[in-house]
Tab-separated table of C-alpha atoms and ligand atoms in Angstrom:
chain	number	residue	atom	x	y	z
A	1	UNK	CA	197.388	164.948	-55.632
A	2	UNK	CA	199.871	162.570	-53.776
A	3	UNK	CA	198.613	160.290	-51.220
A	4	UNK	CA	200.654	162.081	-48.672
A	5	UNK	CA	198.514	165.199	-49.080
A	6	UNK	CA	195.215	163.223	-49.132
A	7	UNK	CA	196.645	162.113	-45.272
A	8	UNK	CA	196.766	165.781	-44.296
A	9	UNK	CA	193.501	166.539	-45.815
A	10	UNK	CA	191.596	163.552	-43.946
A	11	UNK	CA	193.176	164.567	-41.053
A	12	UNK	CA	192.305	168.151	-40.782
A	13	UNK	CA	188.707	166.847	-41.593
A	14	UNK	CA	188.205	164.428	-38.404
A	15	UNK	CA	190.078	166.690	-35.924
A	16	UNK	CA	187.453	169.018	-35.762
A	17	UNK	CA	184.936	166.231	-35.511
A	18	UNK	CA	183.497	163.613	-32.653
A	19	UNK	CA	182.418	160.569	-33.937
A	20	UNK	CA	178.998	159.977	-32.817
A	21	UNK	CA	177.674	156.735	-34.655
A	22	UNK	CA	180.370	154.572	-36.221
A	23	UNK	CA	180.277	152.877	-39.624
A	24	UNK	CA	179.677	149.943	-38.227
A	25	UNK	CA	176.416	150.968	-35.987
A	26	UNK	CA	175.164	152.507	-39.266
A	27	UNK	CA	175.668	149.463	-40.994
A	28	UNK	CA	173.977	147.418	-38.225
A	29	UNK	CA	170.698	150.044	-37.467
A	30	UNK	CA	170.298	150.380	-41.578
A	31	UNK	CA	170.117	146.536	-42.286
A	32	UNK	CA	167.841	145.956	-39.257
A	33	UNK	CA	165.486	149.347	-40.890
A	34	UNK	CA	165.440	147.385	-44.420
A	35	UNK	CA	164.270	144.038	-43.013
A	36	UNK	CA	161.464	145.882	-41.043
A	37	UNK	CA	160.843	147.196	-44.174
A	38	UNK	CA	160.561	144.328	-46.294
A	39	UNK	CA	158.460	142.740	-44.000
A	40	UNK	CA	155.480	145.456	-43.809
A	41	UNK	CA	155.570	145.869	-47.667
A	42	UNK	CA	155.660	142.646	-48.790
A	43	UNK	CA	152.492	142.707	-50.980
A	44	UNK	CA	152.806	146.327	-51.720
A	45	UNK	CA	153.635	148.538	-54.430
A	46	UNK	CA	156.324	150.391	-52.577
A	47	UNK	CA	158.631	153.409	-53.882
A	48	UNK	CA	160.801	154.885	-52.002
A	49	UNK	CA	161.375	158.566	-51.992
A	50	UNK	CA	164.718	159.855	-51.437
A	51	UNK	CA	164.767	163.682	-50.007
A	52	UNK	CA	167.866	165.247	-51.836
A	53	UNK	CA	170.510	165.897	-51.061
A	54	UNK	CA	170.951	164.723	-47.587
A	55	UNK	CA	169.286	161.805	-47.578
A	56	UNK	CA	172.024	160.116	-50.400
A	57	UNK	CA	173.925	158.086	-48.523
A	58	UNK	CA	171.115	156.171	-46.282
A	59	UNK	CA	169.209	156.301	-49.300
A	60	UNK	CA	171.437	154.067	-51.088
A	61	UNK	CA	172.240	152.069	-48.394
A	62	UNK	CA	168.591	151.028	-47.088
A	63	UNK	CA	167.112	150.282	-50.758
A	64	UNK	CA	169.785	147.590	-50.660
A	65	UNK	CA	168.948	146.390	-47.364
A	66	UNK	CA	164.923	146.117	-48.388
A	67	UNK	CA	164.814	142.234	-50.018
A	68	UNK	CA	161.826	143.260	-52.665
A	69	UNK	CA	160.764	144.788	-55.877
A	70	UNK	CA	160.424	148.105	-55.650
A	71	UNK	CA	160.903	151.777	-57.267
A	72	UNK	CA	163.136	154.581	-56.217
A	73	UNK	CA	162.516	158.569	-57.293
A	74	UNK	CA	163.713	161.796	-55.565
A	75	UNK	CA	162.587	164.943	-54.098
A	76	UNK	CA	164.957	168.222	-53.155
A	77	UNK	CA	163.805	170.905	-50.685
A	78	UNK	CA	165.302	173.928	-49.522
A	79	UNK	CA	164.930	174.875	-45.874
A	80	UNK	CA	168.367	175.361	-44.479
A	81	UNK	CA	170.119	177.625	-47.343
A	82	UNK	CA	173.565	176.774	-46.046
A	83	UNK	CA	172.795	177.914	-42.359
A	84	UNK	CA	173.021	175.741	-39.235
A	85	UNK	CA	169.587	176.691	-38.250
A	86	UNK	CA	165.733	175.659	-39.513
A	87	UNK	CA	164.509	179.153	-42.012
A	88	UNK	CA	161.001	177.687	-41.369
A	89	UNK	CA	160.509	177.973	-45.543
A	90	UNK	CA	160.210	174.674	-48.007
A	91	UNK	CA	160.521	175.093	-51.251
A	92	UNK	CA	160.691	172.293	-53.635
A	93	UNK	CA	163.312	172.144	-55.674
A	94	UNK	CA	163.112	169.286	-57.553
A	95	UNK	CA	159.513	166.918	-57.534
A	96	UNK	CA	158.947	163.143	-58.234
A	97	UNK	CA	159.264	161.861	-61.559
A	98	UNK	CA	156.507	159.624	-61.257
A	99	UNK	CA	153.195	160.004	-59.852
A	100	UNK	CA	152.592	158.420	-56.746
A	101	UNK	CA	148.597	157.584	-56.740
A	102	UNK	CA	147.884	154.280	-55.361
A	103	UNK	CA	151.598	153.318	-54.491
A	104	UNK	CA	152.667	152.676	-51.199
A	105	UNK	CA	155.225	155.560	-50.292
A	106	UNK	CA	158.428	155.677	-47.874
A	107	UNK	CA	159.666	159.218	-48.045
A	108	UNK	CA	163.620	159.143	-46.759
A	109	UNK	CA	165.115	161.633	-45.149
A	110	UNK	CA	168.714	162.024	-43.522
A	111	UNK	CA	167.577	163.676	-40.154
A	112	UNK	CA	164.137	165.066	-38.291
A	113	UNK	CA	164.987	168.251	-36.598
A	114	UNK	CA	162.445	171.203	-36.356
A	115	UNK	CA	159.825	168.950	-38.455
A	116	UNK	CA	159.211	171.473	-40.049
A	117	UNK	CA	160.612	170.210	-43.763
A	118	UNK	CA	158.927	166.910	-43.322
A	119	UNK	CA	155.441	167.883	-42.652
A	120	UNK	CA	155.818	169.983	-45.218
A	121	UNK	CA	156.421	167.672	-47.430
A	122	UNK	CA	154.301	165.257	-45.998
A	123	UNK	CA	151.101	167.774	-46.607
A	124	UNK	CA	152.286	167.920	-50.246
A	125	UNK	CA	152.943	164.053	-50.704
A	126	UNK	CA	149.668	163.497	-48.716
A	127	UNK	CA	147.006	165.004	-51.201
A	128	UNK	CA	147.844	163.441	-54.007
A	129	UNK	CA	146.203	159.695	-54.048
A	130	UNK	CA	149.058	157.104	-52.694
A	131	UNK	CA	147.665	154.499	-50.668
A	132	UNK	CA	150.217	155.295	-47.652
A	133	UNK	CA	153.189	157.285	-46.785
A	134	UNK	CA	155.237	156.646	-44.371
A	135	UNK	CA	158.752	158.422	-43.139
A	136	UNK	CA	162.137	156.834	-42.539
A	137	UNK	CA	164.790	158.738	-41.501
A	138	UNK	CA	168.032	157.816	-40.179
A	139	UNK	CA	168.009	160.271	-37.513
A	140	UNK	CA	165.690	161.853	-35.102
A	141	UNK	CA	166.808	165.324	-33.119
A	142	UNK	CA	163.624	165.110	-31.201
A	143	UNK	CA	164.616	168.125	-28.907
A	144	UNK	CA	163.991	171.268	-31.477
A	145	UNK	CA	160.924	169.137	-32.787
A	146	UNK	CA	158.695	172.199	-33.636
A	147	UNK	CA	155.983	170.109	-35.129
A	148	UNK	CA	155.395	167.522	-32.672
A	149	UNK	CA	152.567	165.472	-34.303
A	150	UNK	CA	154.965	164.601	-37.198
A	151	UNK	CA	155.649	160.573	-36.799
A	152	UNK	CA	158.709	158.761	-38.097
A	153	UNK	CA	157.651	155.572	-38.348
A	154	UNK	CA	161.277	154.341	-39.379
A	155	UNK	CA	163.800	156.012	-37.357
A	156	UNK	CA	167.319	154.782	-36.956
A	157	UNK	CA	168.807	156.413	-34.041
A	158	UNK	CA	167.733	158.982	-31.637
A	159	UNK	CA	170.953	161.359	-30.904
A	160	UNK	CA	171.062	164.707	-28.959
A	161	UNK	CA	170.863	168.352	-30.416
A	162	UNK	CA	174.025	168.515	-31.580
A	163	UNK	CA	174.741	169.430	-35.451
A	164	UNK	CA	176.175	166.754	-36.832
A	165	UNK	CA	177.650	166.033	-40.344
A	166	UNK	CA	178.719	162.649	-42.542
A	167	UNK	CA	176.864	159.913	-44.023
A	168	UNK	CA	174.689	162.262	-46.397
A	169	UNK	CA	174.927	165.304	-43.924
A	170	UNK	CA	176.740	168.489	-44.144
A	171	UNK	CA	176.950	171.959	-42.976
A	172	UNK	CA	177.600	174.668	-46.208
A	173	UNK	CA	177.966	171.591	-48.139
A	174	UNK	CA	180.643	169.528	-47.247
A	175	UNK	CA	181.215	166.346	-44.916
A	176	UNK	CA	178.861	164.845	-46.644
A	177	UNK	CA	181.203	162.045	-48.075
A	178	UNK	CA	181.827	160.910	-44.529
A	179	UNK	CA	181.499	157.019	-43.824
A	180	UNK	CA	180.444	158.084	-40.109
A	181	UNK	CA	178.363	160.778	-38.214
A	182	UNK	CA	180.018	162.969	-36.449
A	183	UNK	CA	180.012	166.356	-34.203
A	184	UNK	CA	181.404	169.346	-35.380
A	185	UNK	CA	183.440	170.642	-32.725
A	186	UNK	CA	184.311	174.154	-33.863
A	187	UNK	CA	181.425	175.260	-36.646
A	188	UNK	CA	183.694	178.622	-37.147
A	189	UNK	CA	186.676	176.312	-39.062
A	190	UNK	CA	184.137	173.913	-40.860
B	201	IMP	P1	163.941	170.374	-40.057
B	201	IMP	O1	163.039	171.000	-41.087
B	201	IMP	O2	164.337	171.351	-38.992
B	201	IMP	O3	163.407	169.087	-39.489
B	201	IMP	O4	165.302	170.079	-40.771
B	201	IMP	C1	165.473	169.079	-41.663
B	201	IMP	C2	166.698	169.308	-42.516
B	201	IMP	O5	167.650	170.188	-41.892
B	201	IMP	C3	167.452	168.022	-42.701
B	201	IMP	O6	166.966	167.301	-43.808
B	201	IMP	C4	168.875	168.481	-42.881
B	201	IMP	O7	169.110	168.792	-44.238
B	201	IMP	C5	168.965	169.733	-42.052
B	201	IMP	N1	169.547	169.483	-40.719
B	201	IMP	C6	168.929	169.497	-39.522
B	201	IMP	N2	169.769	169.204	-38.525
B	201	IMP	C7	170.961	168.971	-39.116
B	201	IMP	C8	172.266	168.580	-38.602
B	201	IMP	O8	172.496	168.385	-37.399
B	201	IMP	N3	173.234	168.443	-39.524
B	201	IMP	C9	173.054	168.621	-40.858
B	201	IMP	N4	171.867	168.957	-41.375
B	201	IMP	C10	170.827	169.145	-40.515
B	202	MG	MG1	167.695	167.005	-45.666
């Protein structure tokens, strides 16, 4: 592929798409998340648990940004089945490789929406020994919030209820390569 079709393809991409939080702010918000972090688990036997797939990106990022030793493993869910909207089902795709009694947990996600996939999770997570669990996700759509009681104890930004895509997040799979969140503005030619 030449570069001058790469050009066209990039730019197709971003003019359907409002740029909501900037590299750079993601950059900023993710470092400040991983010294919080490393300060509260300092003497703790911390893994972090990265829900697939959306979560990738600020996965990778914010284990980099937490200054200790600690594990990684992964988790994948299905609740959205290539829709734009919550189905209300979890099913777990894919479970931890390790188990998690007695560790100290931080379960990642990409965005908080319904709630519904995170307590979910969390109920799963919850009965099976680890000494705590806590959420971090990079976003937080607290408007739809269906279950309300659900806490994010590491949130990086608040935004509106918009659907928004990059940085991990997609909609029927792609985006997710994006360096920056954005709004789709036209979901029909996404
Ligand atoms: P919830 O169960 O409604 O909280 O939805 C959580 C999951 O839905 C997230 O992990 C995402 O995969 C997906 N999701 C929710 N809102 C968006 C969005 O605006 N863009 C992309 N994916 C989203
Ligand atoms: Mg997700």
């Amino acid at each position: 592929m030449s570069a001058s079709t790469v050009q066209k393809s990039t730019e197709f991409t971003n003019s359907n798409l409002e740029v909501l939080l900037s590299e750079e702010q993601i950059k900023r918000r993710v470092a400040e998340l991983g010294a919080e972090i490393a300060a509260a688990y300092a003497e703790k036997d911390l893994v972090i648990v990265g829900v697939l797939k959306g979560s990738c990106v600020f996965m990778a990022d914010l284990i980099r940004a937490v200054d200790l030793p600690l594990t990684i493993d992964f988790m994948a869910v299905s609740s959205y089945k290539d829709a734009m909207k919550s189905s209300g089902d979890v099913e777990i795709l894919k479970d931890v490789s390790q188990p998690i009694r007695g560790k100290d947990v931080i379960v990642v996600e990409d965005i908080v929406d319904t709630g519904l996939t995170l307590f979910r999770l969390m109920e799963i997570l919850g009965s099976r020994g680890a000494n705590s669990i806590k959420i971090a996700s990079l976003l937080d759509k607290p408007e739809p919030r269906i279950k309300k009681e659900l806490v994010i104890d590491y949130c990086g930004f608040q935004i509106p209820n918009k659907f928004v895509v990059g940085y991990g997040l997609d909609v029927a799979g792609r985006y997710r390569n994006l360096p920056f969140i954005g709004v789709v503005k036209n979901p029909e030619i996404a």
